[in-house]
Short mmCIF file of C-alpha atoms in Angstrom, two decimals:
data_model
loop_
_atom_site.label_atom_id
_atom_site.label_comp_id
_atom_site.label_asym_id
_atom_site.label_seq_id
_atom_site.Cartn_x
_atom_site.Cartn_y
_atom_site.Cartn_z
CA UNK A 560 90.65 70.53 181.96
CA UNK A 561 91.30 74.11 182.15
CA UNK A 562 88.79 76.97 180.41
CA UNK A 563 90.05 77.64 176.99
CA UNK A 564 91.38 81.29 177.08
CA UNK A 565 90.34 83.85 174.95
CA UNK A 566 93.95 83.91 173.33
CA UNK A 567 93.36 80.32 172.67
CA UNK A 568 89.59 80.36 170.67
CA UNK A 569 91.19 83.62 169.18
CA UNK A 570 94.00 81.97 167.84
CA UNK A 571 92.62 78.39 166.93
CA UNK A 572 90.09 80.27 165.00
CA UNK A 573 92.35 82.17 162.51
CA UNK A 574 94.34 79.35 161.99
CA UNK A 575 91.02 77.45 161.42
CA UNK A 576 89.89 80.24 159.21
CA UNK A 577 93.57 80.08 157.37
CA UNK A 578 94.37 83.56 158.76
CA UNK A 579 97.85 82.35 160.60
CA UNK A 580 99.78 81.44 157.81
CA UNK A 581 98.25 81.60 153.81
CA UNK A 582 97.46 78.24 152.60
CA UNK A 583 98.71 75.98 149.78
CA UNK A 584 95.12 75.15 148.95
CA UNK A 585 93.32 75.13 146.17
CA UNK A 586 89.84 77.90 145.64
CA UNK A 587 88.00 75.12 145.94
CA UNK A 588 89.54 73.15 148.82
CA UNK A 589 89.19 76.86 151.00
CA UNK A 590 85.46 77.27 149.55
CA UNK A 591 84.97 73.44 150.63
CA UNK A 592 86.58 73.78 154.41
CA UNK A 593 85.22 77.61 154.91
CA UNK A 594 81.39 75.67 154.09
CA UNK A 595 81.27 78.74 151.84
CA UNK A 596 81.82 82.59 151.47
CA UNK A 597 79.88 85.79 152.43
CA UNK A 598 78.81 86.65 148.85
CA UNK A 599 76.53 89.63 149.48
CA UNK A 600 79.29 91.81 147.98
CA UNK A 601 80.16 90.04 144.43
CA UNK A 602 84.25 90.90 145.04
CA UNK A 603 84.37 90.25 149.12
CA UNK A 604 84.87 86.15 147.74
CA UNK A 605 87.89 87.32 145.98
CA UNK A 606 89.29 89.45 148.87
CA UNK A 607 88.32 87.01 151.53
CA UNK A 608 90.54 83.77 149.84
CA UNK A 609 93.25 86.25 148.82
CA UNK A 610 93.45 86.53 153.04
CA UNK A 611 93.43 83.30 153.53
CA UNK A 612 95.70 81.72 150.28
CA UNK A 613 98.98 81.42 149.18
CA UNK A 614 99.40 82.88 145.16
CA UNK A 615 95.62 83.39 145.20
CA UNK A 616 94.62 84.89 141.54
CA UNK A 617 91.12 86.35 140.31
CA UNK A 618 91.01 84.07 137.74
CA UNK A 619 91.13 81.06 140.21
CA UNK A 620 87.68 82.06 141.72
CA UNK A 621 86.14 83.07 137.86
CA UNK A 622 86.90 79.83 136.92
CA UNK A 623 85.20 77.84 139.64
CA UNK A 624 82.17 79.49 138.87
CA UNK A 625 82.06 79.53 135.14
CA UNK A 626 82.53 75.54 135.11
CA UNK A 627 79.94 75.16 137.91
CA UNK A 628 82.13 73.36 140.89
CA UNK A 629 81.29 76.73 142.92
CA UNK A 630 77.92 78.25 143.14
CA UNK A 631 76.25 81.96 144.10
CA UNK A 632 73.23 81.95 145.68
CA UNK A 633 71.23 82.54 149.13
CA UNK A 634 72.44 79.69 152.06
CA UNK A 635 73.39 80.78 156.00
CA UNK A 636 70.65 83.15 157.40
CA UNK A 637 69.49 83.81 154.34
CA UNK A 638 72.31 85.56 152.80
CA UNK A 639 74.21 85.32 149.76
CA UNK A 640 77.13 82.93 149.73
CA UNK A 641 79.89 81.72 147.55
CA UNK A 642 79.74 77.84 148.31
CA UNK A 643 81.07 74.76 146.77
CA UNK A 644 78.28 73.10 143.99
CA UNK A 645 78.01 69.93 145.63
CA UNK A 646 77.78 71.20 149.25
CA UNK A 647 75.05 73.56 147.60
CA UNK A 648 72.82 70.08 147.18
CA UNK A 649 73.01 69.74 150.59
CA UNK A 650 72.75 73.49 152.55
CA UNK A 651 69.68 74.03 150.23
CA UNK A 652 67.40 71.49 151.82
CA UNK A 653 68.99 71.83 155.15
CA UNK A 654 68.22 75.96 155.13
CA UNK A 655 64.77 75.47 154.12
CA UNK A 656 63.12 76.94 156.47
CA UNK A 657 65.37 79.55 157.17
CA UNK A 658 65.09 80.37 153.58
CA UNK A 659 61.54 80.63 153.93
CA UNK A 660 61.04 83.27 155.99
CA UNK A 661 61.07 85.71 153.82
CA UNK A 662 57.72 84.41 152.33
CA UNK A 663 56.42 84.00 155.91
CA UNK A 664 57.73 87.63 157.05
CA UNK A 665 57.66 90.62 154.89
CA UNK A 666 55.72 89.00 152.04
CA UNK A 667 53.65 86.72 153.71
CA UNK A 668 50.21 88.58 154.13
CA UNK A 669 50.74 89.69 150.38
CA UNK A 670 50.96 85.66 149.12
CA UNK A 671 48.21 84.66 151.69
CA UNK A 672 46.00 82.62 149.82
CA UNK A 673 47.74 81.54 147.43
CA UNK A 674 48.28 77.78 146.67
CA UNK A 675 51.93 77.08 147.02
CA UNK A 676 52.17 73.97 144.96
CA UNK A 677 51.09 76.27 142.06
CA UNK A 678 53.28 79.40 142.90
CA UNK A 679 56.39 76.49 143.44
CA UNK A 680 55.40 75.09 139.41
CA UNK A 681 54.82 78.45 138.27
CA UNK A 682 58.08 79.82 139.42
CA UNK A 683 59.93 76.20 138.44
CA UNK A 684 58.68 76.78 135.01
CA UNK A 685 59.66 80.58 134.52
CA UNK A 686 63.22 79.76 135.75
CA UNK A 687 63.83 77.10 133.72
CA UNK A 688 66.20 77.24 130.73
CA UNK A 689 68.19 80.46 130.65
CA UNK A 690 66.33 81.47 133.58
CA UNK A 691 65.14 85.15 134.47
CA UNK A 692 65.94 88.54 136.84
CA UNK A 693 64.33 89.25 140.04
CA UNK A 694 62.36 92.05 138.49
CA UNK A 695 61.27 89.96 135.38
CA UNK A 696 60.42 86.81 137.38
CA UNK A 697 57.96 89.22 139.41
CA UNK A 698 55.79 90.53 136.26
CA UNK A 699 56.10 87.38 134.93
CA UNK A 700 54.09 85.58 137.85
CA UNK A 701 51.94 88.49 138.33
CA UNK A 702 50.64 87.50 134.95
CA UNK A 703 49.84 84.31 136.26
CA UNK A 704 48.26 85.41 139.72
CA UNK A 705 46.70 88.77 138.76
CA UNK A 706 46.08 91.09 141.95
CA UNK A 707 49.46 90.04 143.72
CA UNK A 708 52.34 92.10 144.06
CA UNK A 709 54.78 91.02 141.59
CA UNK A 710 58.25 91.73 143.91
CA UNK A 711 56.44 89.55 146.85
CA UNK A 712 55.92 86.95 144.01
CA UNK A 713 59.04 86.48 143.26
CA UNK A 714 60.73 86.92 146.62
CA UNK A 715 58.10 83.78 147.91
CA UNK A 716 59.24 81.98 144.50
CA UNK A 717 62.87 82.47 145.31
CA UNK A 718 62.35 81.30 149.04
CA UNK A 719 60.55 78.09 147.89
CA UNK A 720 62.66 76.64 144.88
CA UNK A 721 66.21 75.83 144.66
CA UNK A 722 67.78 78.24 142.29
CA UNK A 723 71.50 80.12 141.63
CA UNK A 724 73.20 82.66 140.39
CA UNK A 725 75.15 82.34 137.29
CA UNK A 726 78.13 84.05 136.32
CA UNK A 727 78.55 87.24 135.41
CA UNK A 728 76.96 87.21 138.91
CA UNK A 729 79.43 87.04 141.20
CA UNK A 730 82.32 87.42 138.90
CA UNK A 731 85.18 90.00 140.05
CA UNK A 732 84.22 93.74 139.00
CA UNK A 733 81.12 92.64 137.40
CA UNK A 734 77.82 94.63 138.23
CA UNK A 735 74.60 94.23 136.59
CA UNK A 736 71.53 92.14 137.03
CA UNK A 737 71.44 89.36 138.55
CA UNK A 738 69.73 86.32 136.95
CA UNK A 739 68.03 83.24 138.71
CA UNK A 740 67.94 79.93 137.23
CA UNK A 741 66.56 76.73 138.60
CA UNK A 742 69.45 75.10 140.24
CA UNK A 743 69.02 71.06 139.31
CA UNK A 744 69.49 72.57 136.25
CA UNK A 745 72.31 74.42 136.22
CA UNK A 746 73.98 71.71 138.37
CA UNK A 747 73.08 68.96 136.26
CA UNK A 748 71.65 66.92 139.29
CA UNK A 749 68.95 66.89 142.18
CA UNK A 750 69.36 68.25 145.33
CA UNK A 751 69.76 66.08 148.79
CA UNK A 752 66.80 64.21 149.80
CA UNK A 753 67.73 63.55 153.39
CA UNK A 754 70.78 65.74 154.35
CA UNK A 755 72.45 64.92 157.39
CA UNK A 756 72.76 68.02 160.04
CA UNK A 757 75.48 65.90 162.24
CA UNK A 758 77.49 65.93 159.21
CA UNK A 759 77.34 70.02 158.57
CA UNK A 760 77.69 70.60 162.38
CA UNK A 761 81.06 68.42 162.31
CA UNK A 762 82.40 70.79 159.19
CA UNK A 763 81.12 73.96 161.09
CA UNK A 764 83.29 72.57 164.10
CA UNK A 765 86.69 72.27 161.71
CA UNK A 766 86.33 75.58 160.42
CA UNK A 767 84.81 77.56 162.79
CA UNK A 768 85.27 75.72 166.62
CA UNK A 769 85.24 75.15 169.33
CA UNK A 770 82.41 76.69 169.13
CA UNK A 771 78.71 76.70 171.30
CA UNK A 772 75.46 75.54 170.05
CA UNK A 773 74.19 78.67 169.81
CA UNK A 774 77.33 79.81 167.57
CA UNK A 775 75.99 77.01 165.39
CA UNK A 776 72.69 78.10 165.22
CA UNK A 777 73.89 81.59 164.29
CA UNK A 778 76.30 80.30 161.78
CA UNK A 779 73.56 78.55 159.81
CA UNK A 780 70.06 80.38 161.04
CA UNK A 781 68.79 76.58 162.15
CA UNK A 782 67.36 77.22 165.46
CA UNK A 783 66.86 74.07 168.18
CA UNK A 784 69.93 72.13 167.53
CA UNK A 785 70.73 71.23 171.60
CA UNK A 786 69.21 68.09 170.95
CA UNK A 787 70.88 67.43 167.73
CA UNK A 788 74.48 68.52 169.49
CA UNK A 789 73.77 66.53 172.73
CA UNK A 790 72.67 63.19 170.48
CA UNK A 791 76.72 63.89 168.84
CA UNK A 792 78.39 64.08 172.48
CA UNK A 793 80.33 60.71 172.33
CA UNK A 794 81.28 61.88 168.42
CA UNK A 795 82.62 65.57 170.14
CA UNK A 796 85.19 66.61 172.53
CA UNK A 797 83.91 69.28 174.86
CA UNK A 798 85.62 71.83 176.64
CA UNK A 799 84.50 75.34 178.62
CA UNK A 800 85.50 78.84 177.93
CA UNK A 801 86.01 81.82 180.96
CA UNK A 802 82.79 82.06 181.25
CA UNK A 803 81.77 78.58 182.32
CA UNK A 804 79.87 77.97 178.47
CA UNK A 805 80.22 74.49 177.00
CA UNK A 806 82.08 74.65 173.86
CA UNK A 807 82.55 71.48 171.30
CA UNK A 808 84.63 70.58 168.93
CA UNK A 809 85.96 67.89 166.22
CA UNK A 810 87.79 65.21 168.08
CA UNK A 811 91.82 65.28 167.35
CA UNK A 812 91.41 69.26 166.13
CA UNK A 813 94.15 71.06 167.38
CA UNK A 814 94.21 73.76 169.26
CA UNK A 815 96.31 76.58 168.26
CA UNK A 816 99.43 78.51 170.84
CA UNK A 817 98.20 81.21 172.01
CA UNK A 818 101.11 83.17 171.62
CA UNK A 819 101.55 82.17 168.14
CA UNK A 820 102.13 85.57 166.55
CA UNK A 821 98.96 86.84 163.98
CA UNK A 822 99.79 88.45 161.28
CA UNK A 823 97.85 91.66 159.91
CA UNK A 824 95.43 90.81 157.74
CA UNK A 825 92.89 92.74 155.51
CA UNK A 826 89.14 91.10 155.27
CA UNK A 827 86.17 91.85 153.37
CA UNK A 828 82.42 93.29 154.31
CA UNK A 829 80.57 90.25 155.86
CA UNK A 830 83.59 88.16 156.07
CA UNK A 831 82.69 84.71 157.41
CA UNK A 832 85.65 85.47 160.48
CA UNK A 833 82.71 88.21 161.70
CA UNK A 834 79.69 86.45 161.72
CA UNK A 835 80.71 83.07 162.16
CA UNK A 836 79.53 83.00 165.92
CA UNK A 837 76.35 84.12 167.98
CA UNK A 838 79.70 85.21 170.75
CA UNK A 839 81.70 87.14 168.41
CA UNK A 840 84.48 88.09 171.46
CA UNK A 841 87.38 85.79 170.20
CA UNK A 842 87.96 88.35 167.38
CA UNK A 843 86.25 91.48 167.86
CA UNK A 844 84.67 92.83 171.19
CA UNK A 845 81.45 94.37 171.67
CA UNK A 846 82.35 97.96 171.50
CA UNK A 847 84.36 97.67 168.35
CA UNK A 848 81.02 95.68 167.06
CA UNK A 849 78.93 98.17 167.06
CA UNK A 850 81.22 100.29 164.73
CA UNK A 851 81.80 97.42 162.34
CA UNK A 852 78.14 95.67 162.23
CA UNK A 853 75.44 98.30 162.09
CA UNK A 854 71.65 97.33 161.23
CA UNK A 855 72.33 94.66 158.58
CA UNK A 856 76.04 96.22 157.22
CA UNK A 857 79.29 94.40 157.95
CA UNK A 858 82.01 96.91 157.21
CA UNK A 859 85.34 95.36 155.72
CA UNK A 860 87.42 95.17 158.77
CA UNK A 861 91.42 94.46 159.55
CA UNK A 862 93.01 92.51 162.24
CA UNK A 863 96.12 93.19 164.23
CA UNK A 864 97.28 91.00 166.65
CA UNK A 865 94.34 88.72 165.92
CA UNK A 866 91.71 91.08 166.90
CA UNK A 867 89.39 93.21 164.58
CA UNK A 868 91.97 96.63 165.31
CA UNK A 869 89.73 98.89 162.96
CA UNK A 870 87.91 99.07 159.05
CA UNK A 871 89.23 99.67 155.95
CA UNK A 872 87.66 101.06 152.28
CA UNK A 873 88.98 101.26 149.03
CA UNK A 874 87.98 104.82 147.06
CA UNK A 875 89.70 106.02 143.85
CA UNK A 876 92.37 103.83 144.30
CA UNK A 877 93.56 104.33 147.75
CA UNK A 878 93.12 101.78 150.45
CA UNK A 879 91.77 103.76 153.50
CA UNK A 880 92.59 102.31 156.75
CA UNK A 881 91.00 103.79 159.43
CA UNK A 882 92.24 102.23 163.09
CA UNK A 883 89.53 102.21 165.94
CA UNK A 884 92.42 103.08 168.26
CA UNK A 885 96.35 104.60 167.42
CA UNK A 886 98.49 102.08 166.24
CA UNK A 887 101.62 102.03 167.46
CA UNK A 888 104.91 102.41 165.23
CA UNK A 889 105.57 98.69 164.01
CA UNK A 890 101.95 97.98 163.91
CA UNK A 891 101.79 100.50 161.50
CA UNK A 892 104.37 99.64 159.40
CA UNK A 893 102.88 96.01 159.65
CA UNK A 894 99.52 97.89 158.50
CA UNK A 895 101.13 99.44 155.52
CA UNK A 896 102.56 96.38 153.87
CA UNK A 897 99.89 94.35 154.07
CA UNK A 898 97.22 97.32 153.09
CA UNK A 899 100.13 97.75 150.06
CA UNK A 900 99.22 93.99 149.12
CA UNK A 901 95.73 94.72 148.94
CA UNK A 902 96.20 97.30 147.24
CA UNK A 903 98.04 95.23 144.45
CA UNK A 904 95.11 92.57 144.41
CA UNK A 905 92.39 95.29 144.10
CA UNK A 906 93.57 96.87 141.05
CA UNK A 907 92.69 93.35 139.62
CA UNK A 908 94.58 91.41 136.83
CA UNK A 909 94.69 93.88 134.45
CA UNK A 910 95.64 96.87 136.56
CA UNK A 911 91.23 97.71 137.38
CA UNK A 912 89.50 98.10 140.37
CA UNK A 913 86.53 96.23 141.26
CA UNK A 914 84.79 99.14 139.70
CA UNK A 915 86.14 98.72 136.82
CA UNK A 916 88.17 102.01 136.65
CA UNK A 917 91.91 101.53 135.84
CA UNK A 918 94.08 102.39 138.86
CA UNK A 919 96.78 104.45 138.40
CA UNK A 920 100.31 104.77 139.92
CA UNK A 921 99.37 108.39 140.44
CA UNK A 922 96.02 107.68 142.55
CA UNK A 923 97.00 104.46 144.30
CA UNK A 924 98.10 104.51 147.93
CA UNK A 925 97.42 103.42 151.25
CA UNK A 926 95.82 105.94 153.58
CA UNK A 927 96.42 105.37 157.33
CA UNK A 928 93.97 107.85 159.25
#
């Protein structure tokens, strides 16, 4: 079989992602196939499924979270995500140790000695019921363990036990503290007690392959997973890129034309599209990279004939655009609709920004620089 061109991973991708054509499914479905949002921004959820859906509305995403079928809260390399509740019972166990390393890194000499049985019931207890801030969970167990820093406290607390974000967190154009509470509780059920990697690995495949098994491992922060991938091999099909790399994939996934025509489309900061992949080529390359991803910030990026073209920013009611290289004339004009669409869905339902402060026909525009 012949290497999978970069047109082709480029273009199976988006429509993988839903970036081809807007989809007729649900918040939930998306949330489901995507294996969860970037959520380190509380409105880049919002942006990021008004990308990818057909008739998408703020109140579609609200909702999920205020009944509990989605859930806010740190998954993939450690990092806040917008994820479906009962996937959440599985990631959680799965990301373990990734999501301990924040008690074995920065805060790990400032814990040492500590029993963790009795820093794991401590925080279990604090949490539970209407459940507590960052900041208040931290005084709270330095009370408990007097001499310890209180913010490494809590940061070991929230890297040990299961826990969420509750709405307002995470609801569109709300800022403000952001609560913890103990997440068996708020989910009215127990986490996973075995979760099955093959199983993840297969849903990372139909959303995010063909893909490598170190694009896997950067996907979810799991490191050694050759073995894992080479015990699925009769479950995968397997193909090669340019470059020679073994790339797998769902069995029976299509693979998208590469001359199907992308459309423009407007993403969010950390959008899953960006970080999805250890070999980030098929949508952005390493030049434009650097610009977009700098120390730990993902700049909200847009895409022109598939590719990551330039970034974007919304300020006082205008929707900057600012290309990474000139656009030429029906690009632009292809630029300019869909930034004017954006610019409709940020104002929000009742004519605010994500701030908060009403947008006005006077101040809002799109800004091509």
């Amino acid at each position: 079989m012949s290497p999978l061109s970069l047109r082709t991973l480029n273009r199976t991708y988006l429509d993988r992602q839903l970036l081809l054509d807007r989809a007729g499914l649900s918040p939930l479905d998306a949330v489901r196939h995507l294996m969860g949002l970037q959520g380190q921004e509380p409105d880049a959820p919002y942006v990021g499924l008004w990308a990818r859906l057909a008739d998408f509305r703020h109140d579609g995403l609200t909702a999920l979270l205020h009944d509990r079928s989605a859930v806010r809260a740190k998954l993939q390399r450690n990092t806040q995500h917008l994820v479906d509740a009962q996937d959440f019972r599985t990631l959680h166990p799965l990301l373990a140790p990734v999501l301990g390393k924040a008690r074995q890194g920065a805060f790990g000499r400032a814990i040492q000695g500590l029993d963790t049985d009795d820093l794991v019931r401590a925080g279990r207890e604090l949490m539970s019921g209407d459940g507590l801030t960052r900041p208040q969970l931290g005084r709270a167990l330095a009370a408990r363990f007097p001499g310890r820093d209180s913010l490494a406290l809590a940061y070991a607390v929230q890297s040990l036990v299961a826990h969420v974000h509750p709405p307002p967190s995470g609801v569109w154009g709300r800022r403000g503290a952001t609560p913890l509470v103990l997440a068996e509780e708020w989910l009215g059920g127990p986490m996973a007690r075995r979760p099955r990697i093959d199983e993840v690995i297969l849903r990372y495949l139909a959303a995010y392959g063909p893909a490598a098994v170190r694009d896997i491992q950067a996907w979810c922060g799991l490191t050694r997973l050759r073995e894992v991938v080479d015990g699925m091999r009769s479950r995968l099909r397997v193909y090669h890129d340019a470059a020679g790399r073994e790339l797998f994939d769902v069995p029976g996934a299509a693979l998208a034309d590469p001359d199907r025509p992308a459309p423009v489309r407007f993403l969010p900061r950390f959008d899953n599209l960006v970080l999805g992949h250890a070999d980030r080529t098929r949508v952005i390359d390493d030049e434009d990279r650097r610009r977009v991803i700098i120390g730990s910030e993902v700049s909200p990026v847009f895409l022109v004939d598939g590719f990551v073209r330039g970034i974007w920013s919304w300020r006082d009611g205008t929707v900057e655009v600012t290309p990474f290289r000139p656009l030429a004339p029906d690009e632009a004009a292809a630029v300019r609709e869909e930034a004017g669409g954006l610019l409709g869905f940020l104002r929000g339902p009742d004519g605010t920004g994500a701030t908060g402060r009403r947008a006005t026909a006077a101040t809002g525009a799109v800004l091509i620089g």
